[in-house]
PDB file of C-alpha atoms and ligand atoms in Angstrom:
ATOM      1  CA  UNK A  21      82.440  87.999 164.947  1.00 79.00           C
ATOM      2  CA  UNK A  22      83.999  87.412 168.336  1.00 86.00           C
ATOM      3  CA  UNK A  23      84.373  90.711 170.135  1.00 93.00           C
ATOM      4  CA  UNK A  24      85.075  91.743 173.725  1.00 96.00           C
ATOM      5  CA  UNK A  25      84.335  95.336 174.789  1.00 96.00           C
ATOM      6  CA  UNK A  26      84.497  97.131 178.130  1.00 96.00           C
ATOM      7  CA  UNK A  27      81.015  95.831 179.011  1.00 98.00           C
ATOM      8  CA  UNK A  28      80.125  93.069 176.577  1.00 98.00           C
ATOM      9  CA  UNK A  29      81.295  89.881 174.891  1.00 97.00           C
ATOM     10  CA  UNK A  30      79.883  88.851 171.480  1.00 98.00           C
ATOM     11  CA  UNK A  31      80.464  85.250 170.437  1.00 97.00           C
ATOM     12  CA  UNK A  32      78.786  81.969 169.419  1.00 97.00           C
ATOM     13  CA  UNK A  33      75.575  80.701 170.955  1.00 98.00           C
ATOM     14  CA  UNK A  34      76.363  77.547 172.945  1.00 97.00           C
ATOM     15  CA  UNK A  35      74.172  74.545 173.837  1.00 98.00           C
ATOM     16  CA  UNK A  36      74.205  75.603 177.489  1.00 98.00           C
ATOM     17  CA  UNK A  37      72.576  78.913 176.457  1.00 98.00           C
ATOM     18  CA  UNK A  38      69.330  77.169 175.460  1.00 98.00           C
ATOM     19  CA  UNK A  39      67.373  77.808 178.647  1.00 98.00           C
ATOM     20  CA  UNK A  40      68.415  81.474 178.882  1.00 98.00           C
ATOM     21  CA  UNK A  41      67.626  81.976 175.176  1.00 98.00           C
ATOM     22  CA  UNK A  42      64.231  80.294 175.594  1.00 98.00           C
ATOM     23  CA  UNK A  43      63.464  82.376 178.691  1.00 98.00           C
ATOM     24  CA  UNK A  44      63.788  85.785 177.062  1.00 98.00           C
ATOM     25  CA  UNK A  45      62.835  84.910 173.477  1.00 98.00           C
ATOM     26  CA  UNK A  46      59.537  83.404 174.702  1.00 98.00           C
ATOM     27  CA  UNK A  47      58.852  86.459 176.869  1.00 98.00           C
ATOM     28  CA  UNK A  48      55.827  88.202 175.255  1.00 96.00           C
ATOM     29  CA  UNK A  49      57.470  91.619 175.761  1.00 96.00           C
ATOM     30  CA  UNK A  50      60.532  90.502 173.761  1.00 98.00           C
ATOM     31  CA  UNK A  51      58.613  88.451 171.188  1.00 96.00           C
ATOM     32  CA  UNK A  52      55.887  91.032 170.499  1.00 94.00           C
ATOM     33  CA  UNK A  53      57.371  92.386 167.247  1.00 95.00           C
ATOM     34  CA  UNK A  54      59.725  89.530 166.425  1.00 93.00           C
ATOM     35  CA  UNK A  55      59.506  86.799 163.777  1.00 88.00           C
ATOM     36  CA  UNK A  56      60.821  83.951 165.923  1.00 93.00           C
ATOM     37  CA  UNK A  57      59.226  82.950 169.252  1.00 94.00           C
ATOM     38  CA  UNK A  58      60.222  79.562 170.713  1.00 97.00           C
ATOM     39  CA  UNK A  59      57.288  77.674 172.224  1.00 97.00           C
ATOM     40  CA  UNK A  60      59.458  75.080 173.979  1.00 98.00           C
ATOM     41  CA  UNK A  61      63.040  74.696 175.263  1.00 98.00           C
ATOM     42  CA  UNK A  62      63.620  72.194 172.447  1.00 98.00           C
ATOM     43  CA  UNK A  63      63.018  75.000 169.905  1.00 98.00           C
ATOM     44  CA  UNK A  64      65.853  76.990 171.458  1.00 98.00           C
ATOM     45  CA  UNK A  65      68.093  73.908 171.517  1.00 98.00           C
ATOM     46  CA  UNK A  66      67.375  73.234 167.833  1.00 98.00           C
ATOM     47  CA  UNK A  67      67.978  76.900 166.987  1.00 98.00           C
ATOM     48  CA  UNK A  68      71.428  76.825 168.620  1.00 98.00           C
ATOM     49  CA  UNK A  69      72.283  73.449 167.041  1.00 98.00           C
ATOM     50  CA  UNK A  70      71.338  74.773 163.588  1.00 97.00           C
ATOM     51  CA  UNK A  71      73.568  77.810 164.090  1.00 97.00           C
ATOM     52  CA  UNK A  72      76.609  75.496 164.250  1.00 94.00           C
ATOM     53  CA  UNK A  73      76.202  75.011 160.506  1.00 93.00           C
ATOM     54  CA  UNK A  74      75.848  78.689 159.558  1.00 96.00           C
ATOM     55  CA  UNK A  75      78.997  80.551 158.507  1.00 94.00           C
ATOM     56  CA  UNK A  76      79.149  84.319 158.096  1.00 93.00           C
ATOM     57  CA  UNK A  77      78.138  85.500 154.621  1.00 94.00           C
ATOM     58  CA  UNK A  78      75.994  82.406 153.941  1.00 95.00           C
ATOM     59  CA  UNK A  79      73.496  83.813 151.427  1.00 97.00           C
ATOM     60  CA  UNK A  80      69.925  83.761 152.699  1.00 97.00           C
ATOM     61  CA  UNK A  81      70.926  82.637 156.197  1.00 97.00           C
ATOM     62  CA  UNK A  82      70.485  84.319 159.583  1.00 97.00           C
ATOM     63  CA  UNK A  83      73.764  84.149 161.535  1.00 98.00           C
ATOM     64  CA  UNK A  84      73.004  84.635 165.207  1.00 98.00           C
ATOM     65  CA  UNK A  85      75.519  85.968 167.737  1.00 98.00           C
ATOM     66  CA  UNK A  86      75.324  85.724 171.519  1.00 98.00           C
ATOM     67  CA  UNK A  87      75.467  88.992 173.492  1.00 98.00           C
ATOM     68  CA  UNK A  88      76.985  88.425 176.961  1.00 98.00           C
ATOM     69  CA  UNK A  89      78.019  90.534 179.914  1.00 98.00           C
ATOM     70  CA  UNK A  90      81.783  90.606 179.651  1.00 97.00           C
ATOM     71  CA  UNK A  91      82.667  89.640 183.221  1.00 96.00           C
ATOM     72  CA  UNK A  92      79.970  87.071 184.110  1.00 97.00           C
ATOM     73  CA  UNK A  93      79.501  85.726 180.580  1.00 97.00           C
ATOM     74  CA  UNK A  94      75.740  85.759 181.170  1.00 98.00           C
ATOM     75  CA  UNK A  95      73.680  85.672 177.951  1.00 98.00           C
ATOM     76  CA  UNK A  96      71.711  88.947 177.840  1.00 98.00           C
ATOM     77  CA  UNK A  97      70.570  88.895 174.238  1.00 98.00           C
ATOM     78  CA  UNK A  98      71.281  87.975 170.652  1.00 98.00           C
ATOM     79  CA  UNK A  99      72.212  89.748 167.438  1.00 98.00           C
ATOM     80  CA  UNK A 100      71.093  88.453 164.053  1.00 98.00           C
ATOM     81  CA  UNK A 101      72.841  89.126 160.748  1.00 98.00           C
ATOM     82  CA  UNK A 102      70.768  88.053 157.734  1.00 98.00           C
ATOM     83  CA  UNK A 103      72.827  87.803 154.526  1.00 98.00           C
ATOM     84  CA  UNK A 104      70.003  88.929 152.226  1.00 98.00           C
ATOM     85  CA  UNK A 105      72.220  88.946 149.120  1.00 98.00           C
ATOM     86  CA  UNK A 106      75.886  89.464 148.237  1.00 97.00           C
ATOM     87  CA  UNK A 107      75.687  93.186 149.021  1.00 98.00           C
ATOM     88  CA  UNK A 108      73.033  93.543 151.738  1.00 98.00           C
ATOM     89  CA  UNK A 109      72.846  92.481 155.389  1.00 98.00           C
ATOM     90  CA  UNK A 110      69.735  92.757 157.557  1.00 98.00           C
ATOM     91  CA  UNK A 111      70.205  93.250 161.301  1.00 98.00           C
ATOM     92  CA  UNK A 112      68.011  92.114 164.198  1.00 98.00           C
ATOM     93  CA  UNK A 113      68.586  92.312 167.943  1.00 98.00           C
ATOM     94  CA  UNK A 114      66.880  91.196 171.159  1.00 98.00           C
ATOM     95  CA  UNK A 115      67.801  91.922 174.763  1.00 98.00           C
ATOM     96  CA  UNK A 116      66.580  90.444 178.046  1.00 98.00           C
ATOM     97  CA  UNK A 117      64.149  93.109 179.424  1.00 98.00           C
ATOM     98  CA  UNK A 118      66.229  93.612 182.598  1.00 98.00           C
ATOM     99  CA  UNK A 119      69.257  94.424 180.443  1.00 98.00           C
ATOM    100  CA  UNK A 120      67.495  97.008 178.292  1.00 98.00           C
ATOM    101  CA  UNK A 121      68.058 100.757 178.771  1.00 97.00           C
ATOM    102  CA  UNK A 122      71.775 100.385 179.423  1.00 98.00           C
ATOM    103  CA  UNK A 123      72.894 101.242 175.904  1.00 98.00           C
ATOM    104  CA  UNK A 124      73.943  97.643 175.191  1.00 98.00           C
ATOM    105  CA  UNK A 125      71.881  97.372 171.995  1.00 98.00           C
ATOM    106  CA  UNK A 126      73.393 100.576 170.700  1.00 98.00           C
ATOM    107  CA  UNK A 127      76.915  99.307 171.452  1.00 98.00           C
ATOM    108  CA  UNK A 128      76.204  95.995 169.690  1.00 98.00           C
ATOM    109  CA  UNK A 129      74.636  97.546 166.589  1.00 98.00           C
ATOM    110  CA  UNK A 130      77.585  99.917 166.205  1.00 97.00           C
ATOM    111  CA  UNK A 131      79.935  96.908 166.376  1.00 97.00           C
ATOM    112  CA  UNK A 132      77.744  95.084 163.858  1.00 97.00           C
ATOM    113  CA  UNK A 133      77.947  98.026 161.428  1.00 97.00           C
ATOM    114  CA  UNK A 134      81.752  98.063 161.794  1.00 96.00           C
ATOM    115  CA  UNK A 135      81.840  94.313 161.113  1.00 96.00           C
ATOM    116  CA  UNK A 136      79.452  94.392 158.118  1.00 97.00           C
ATOM    117  CA  UNK A 137      80.927  97.495 156.431  1.00 97.00           C
ATOM    118  CA  UNK A 138      84.526  97.447 157.699  1.00 95.00           C
ATOM    119  CA  UNK A 139      85.006  93.682 157.865  1.00 94.00           C
ATOM    120  CA  UNK A 140      82.732  92.182 155.213  1.00 96.00           C
ATOM    121  CA  UNK A 141      82.816  95.317 152.996  1.00 96.00           C
ATOM    122  CA  UNK A 142      79.076  95.145 152.349  1.00 97.00           C
ATOM    123  CA  UNK A 143      77.242  97.885 150.453  1.00 98.00           C
ATOM    124  CA  UNK A 144      74.025  98.175 152.443  1.00 98.00           C
ATOM    125  CA  UNK A 145      72.556  97.358 155.870  1.00 98.00           C
ATOM    126  CA  UNK A 146      68.798  97.167 156.428  1.00 98.00           C
ATOM    127  CA  UNK A 147      66.512  96.579 159.383  1.00 98.00           C
ATOM    128  CA  UNK A 148      62.767  96.291 159.638  1.00 97.00           C
ATOM    129  CA  UNK A 149      60.676  97.514 162.541  1.00 98.00           C
ATOM    130  CA  UNK A 150      57.032  97.681 163.489  1.00 97.00           C
ATOM    131  CA  UNK A 151      56.305 101.417 163.973  1.00 98.00           C
ATOM    132  CA  UNK A 152      54.762 100.565 167.354  1.00 97.00           C
ATOM    133  CA  UNK A 153      58.157  99.246 168.481  1.00 98.00           C
ATOM    134  CA  UNK A 154      59.383 102.680 169.522  1.00 98.00           C
ATOM    135  CA  UNK A 155      62.494 101.389 171.347  1.00 98.00           C
ATOM    136  CA  UNK A 156      63.576  99.671 168.156  1.00 98.00           C
ATOM    137  CA  UNK A 157      62.901 102.718 165.952  1.00 98.00           C
ATOM    138  CA  UNK A 158      64.829 104.909 168.440  1.00 98.00           C
ATOM    139  CA  UNK A 159      67.720 102.424 168.442  1.00 98.00           C
ATOM    140  CA  UNK A 160      67.975 102.136 164.638  1.00 98.00           C
ATOM    141  CA  UNK A 161      67.833 105.893 164.085  1.00 98.00           C
ATOM    142  CA  UNK A 162      70.185 106.365 167.063  1.00 97.00           C
ATOM    143  CA  UNK A 163      72.941 104.374 165.312  1.00 97.00           C
ATOM    144  CA  UNK A 164      72.381 106.300 162.077  1.00 97.00           C
ATOM    145  CA  UNK A 165      70.048 104.150 159.972  1.00 98.00           C
ATOM    146  CA  UNK A 166      67.697 106.196 157.770  1.00 97.00           C
ATOM    147  CA  UNK A 167      63.958 105.635 157.646  1.00 98.00           C
ATOM    148  CA  UNK A 168      63.534 104.490 154.032  1.00 98.00           C
ATOM    149  CA  UNK A 169      60.005 103.117 153.766  1.00 98.00           C
ATOM    150  CA  UNK A 170      56.758 102.580 155.641  1.00 98.00           C
ATOM    151  CA  UNK A 171      54.680  99.683 154.350  1.00 98.00           C
ATOM    152  CA  UNK A 172      51.075  99.868 155.468  1.00 98.00           C
ATOM    153  CA  UNK A 173      49.451  96.608 156.690  1.00 97.00           C
ATOM    154  CA  UNK A 174      52.106  94.577 154.907  1.00 97.00           C
ATOM    155  CA  UNK A 175      52.669  91.876 157.530  1.00 95.00           C
ATOM    156  CA  UNK A 176      50.264  89.388 159.049  1.00 93.00           C
ATOM    157  CA  UNK A 177      49.932  90.027 162.793  1.00 89.00           C
ATOM    158  CA  UNK A 178      47.769  87.412 164.455  1.00 83.00           C
ATOM    159  CA  UNK A 179      44.263  88.027 163.064  1.00 80.00           C
ATOM    160  CA  UNK A 180      45.127  91.444 161.734  1.00 92.00           C
ATOM    161  CA  UNK A 181      47.823  93.264 159.808  1.00 95.00           C
ATOM    162  CA  UNK A 182      50.825  95.231 160.935  1.00 96.00           C
ATOM    163  CA  UNK A 183      52.770  98.051 159.297  1.00 97.00           C
ATOM    164  CA  UNK A 184      56.467  97.532 158.611  1.00 97.00           C
ATOM    165  CA  UNK A 185      59.120 100.209 158.415  1.00 98.00           C
ATOM    166  CA  UNK A 186      62.389  99.762 156.570  1.00 98.00           C
ATOM    167  CA  UNK A 187      65.562 101.412 157.814  1.00 98.00           C
ATOM    168  CA  UNK A 188      68.855 101.393 155.931  1.00 98.00           C
ATOM    169  CA  UNK A 189      72.453 102.594 155.829  1.00 98.00           C
ATOM    170  CA  UNK A 190      74.955 102.539 152.986  1.00 97.00           C
ATOM    171  CA  UNK A 191      78.657 101.873 153.442  1.00 97.00           C
ATOM    172  CA  UNK A 192      79.428 105.447 152.353  1.00 95.00           C
ATOM    173  CA  UNK A 193      77.105 106.749 155.091  1.00 96.00           C
ATOM    174  CA  UNK A 194      78.911 104.628 157.664  1.00 94.00           C
ATOM    175  CA  UNK A 195      82.238 105.923 156.395  1.00 82.00           C
ATOM    176  CA  UNK A 196      81.082 109.575 156.550  1.00 78.00           C
ATOM    177  CA  UNK A 197      78.189 109.858 159.022  1.00 75.00           C
ATOM    178  CA  UNK A 198      75.610 112.490 157.950  1.00 69.00           C
ATOM    179  CA  UNK A 199      76.324 114.853 160.871  1.00 62.00           C
ATOM    180  CA  UNK A 200      80.039 115.185 159.919  1.00 60.00           C
ATOM    181  CA  UNK A 201      79.371 116.095 156.280  1.00 52.00           C
ATOM    182  CA  UNK A 202      78.882 119.832 156.772  1.00 52.00           C
ATOM    183  CA  UNK A 203      81.962 120.173 159.055  1.00 48.00           C
TER     184      UNK A 203
HETATM  185  C1  COA B  47      65.070  96.792 170.567  1.00 79.71           C
HETATM  186  C2  COA B  47      65.795  96.744 171.884  1.00 79.71           C
HETATM  187  C3  COA B  47      67.030  95.842 171.739  1.00 79.71           C
HETATM  188  C4  COA B  47      66.255  98.157 172.262  1.00 79.71           C
HETATM  189  O1  COA B  47      66.851  98.090 173.557  1.00 79.71           O
HETATM  190  P1  COA B  47      67.126  99.444 174.371  1.00 79.71           P
HETATM  191  O2  COA B  47      67.441  99.087 175.735  1.00 79.71           O
HETATM  192  O3  COA B  47      66.048 100.425 174.130  1.00 79.71           O
HETATM  193  O4  COA B  47      68.392 100.024 173.616  1.00 79.71           O
HETATM  194  P2  COA B  47      69.836 100.281 174.214  1.00 79.71           P
HETATM  195  O5  COA B  47      70.358  99.032 174.807  1.00 79.71           O
HETATM  196  O6  COA B  47      70.648 100.896 173.144  1.00 79.71           O
HETATM  197  O7  COA B  47      69.583 101.309 175.350  1.00 79.71           O
HETATM  198  C5  COA B  47      69.240 102.652 174.989  1.00 79.71           C
HETATM  199  C6  COA B  47      68.693 103.308 176.216  1.00 79.71           C
HETATM  200  O8  COA B  47      69.649 103.116 177.259  1.00 79.71           O
HETATM  201  C7  COA B  47      69.953 104.387 177.854  1.00 79.71           C
HETATM  202  N1  COA B  47      71.302 104.231 178.331  1.00 79.71           N
HETATM  203  C8  COA B  47      71.623 103.962 179.580  1.00 79.71           C
HETATM  204  N2  COA B  47      72.932 103.839 179.714  1.00 79.71           N
HETATM  205  C9  COA B  47      73.478 104.025 178.517  1.00 79.71           C
HETATM  206  C10 COA B  47      74.809 104.019 178.010  1.00 79.71           C
HETATM  207  N3  COA B  47      75.852 103.762 178.777  1.00 79.71           N
HETATM  208  N4  COA B  47      74.971 104.242 176.720  1.00 79.71           N
HETATM  209  C11 COA B  47      73.923 104.501 175.919  1.00 79.71           C
HETATM  210  N5  COA B  47      72.625 104.515 176.336  1.00 79.71           N
HETATM  211  C12 COA B  47      72.427 104.286 177.630  1.00 79.71           C
HETATM  212  C13 COA B  47      69.717 105.360 176.751  1.00 79.71           C
HETATM  213  O9  COA B  47      69.484 106.629 177.235  1.00 79.71           O
HETATM  214  C14 COA B  47      68.470 104.783 176.123  1.00 79.71           C
HETATM  215  O10 COA B  47      67.421 105.101 176.985  1.00 79.71           O
HETATM  216  P3  COA B  47      65.917 105.184 176.450  1.00 79.71           P
HETATM  217  O11 COA B  47      65.578 103.796 176.047  1.00 79.71           O
HETATM  218  O12 COA B  47      65.158 105.616 177.646  1.00 79.71           O
HETATM  219  O13 COA B  47      65.961 106.121 175.293  1.00 79.71           O
HETATM  220  C15 COA B  47      64.897  96.184 173.022  1.00 79.71           C
HETATM  221  O14 COA B  47      63.790  97.028 173.165  1.00 79.71           O
HETATM  222  C16 COA B  47      64.424  94.757 172.755  1.00 79.71           C
HETATM  223  O15 COA B  47      65.158  93.785 172.962  1.00 79.71           O
HETATM  224  N6  COA B  47      63.159  94.602 172.282  1.00 79.71           N
HETATM  225  C17 COA B  47      62.600  93.277 172.050  1.00 79.71           C
HETATM  226  C18 COA B  47      63.135  92.683 170.778  1.00 79.71           C
HETATM  227  C19 COA B  47      62.793  93.557 169.573  1.00 79.71           C
HETATM  228  O16 COA B  47      61.685  94.067 169.441  1.00 79.71           O
HETATM  229  N7  COA B  47      63.764  93.706 168.667  1.00 79.71           N
HETATM  230  C20 COA B  47      63.537  94.476 167.445  1.00 79.71           C
HETATM  231  C21 COA B  47      64.797  94.703 166.798  1.00 79.71           C
HETATM  232  S1  COA B  47      65.280  96.393 166.650  1.00 79.71           S
END
């Protein structure tokens, strides 16, 4: 998934991205509702090195993509595609705080849906979000994912428990978005 749009470039994470990746992924604001939080630059370096060995559609694997500003090539975030099984892909996304609220995440998720449904011909996309992560919930519903489940206190969160919401979209919903059906 190497894509260039009017504003963005989506391609491989590179070794020289390690410090930028560490900087925003270790930022408490970015890491608050995320599974992975690097505690040292070496974690980010290892993460990028490990990605060299992950091919798209590798069952069980997370395949991470770099999100860059098209012109400068600056790393502003990352997109994760988790090949849950042969038919289902889970999506995850993180942006540098200064690059949020520009619509970049929306652009990237729409490209990811095109790639997963149009390119890989998958049946189902899912994404999980902590209900307190309102920007994430707004983003997922904004690109057309449906709220499918709300699991109460299902995830460990430090000393306590956190709720987890599941969002999903089927290929047929991507093909015919809900708001066009009654036209
Ligand atoms: C989840 C996350 C990626 C969402 O980022 P975001 O900036 O809210 O989402 P977008 O990039 O799509 O930007 C949408 C916002 O940009 C605004 N915007 C500005 N210019 C825009 C444009 N050209 N096109 C579309 N929206 C635009 C929209 O109005 C919207 O504003 P709002 O947030 O006030 O509603 C971000 O909060 C994040 O990285 N969080 C930390 C990691 C995390 O929790 N990830 C969970 C995975 S979902």
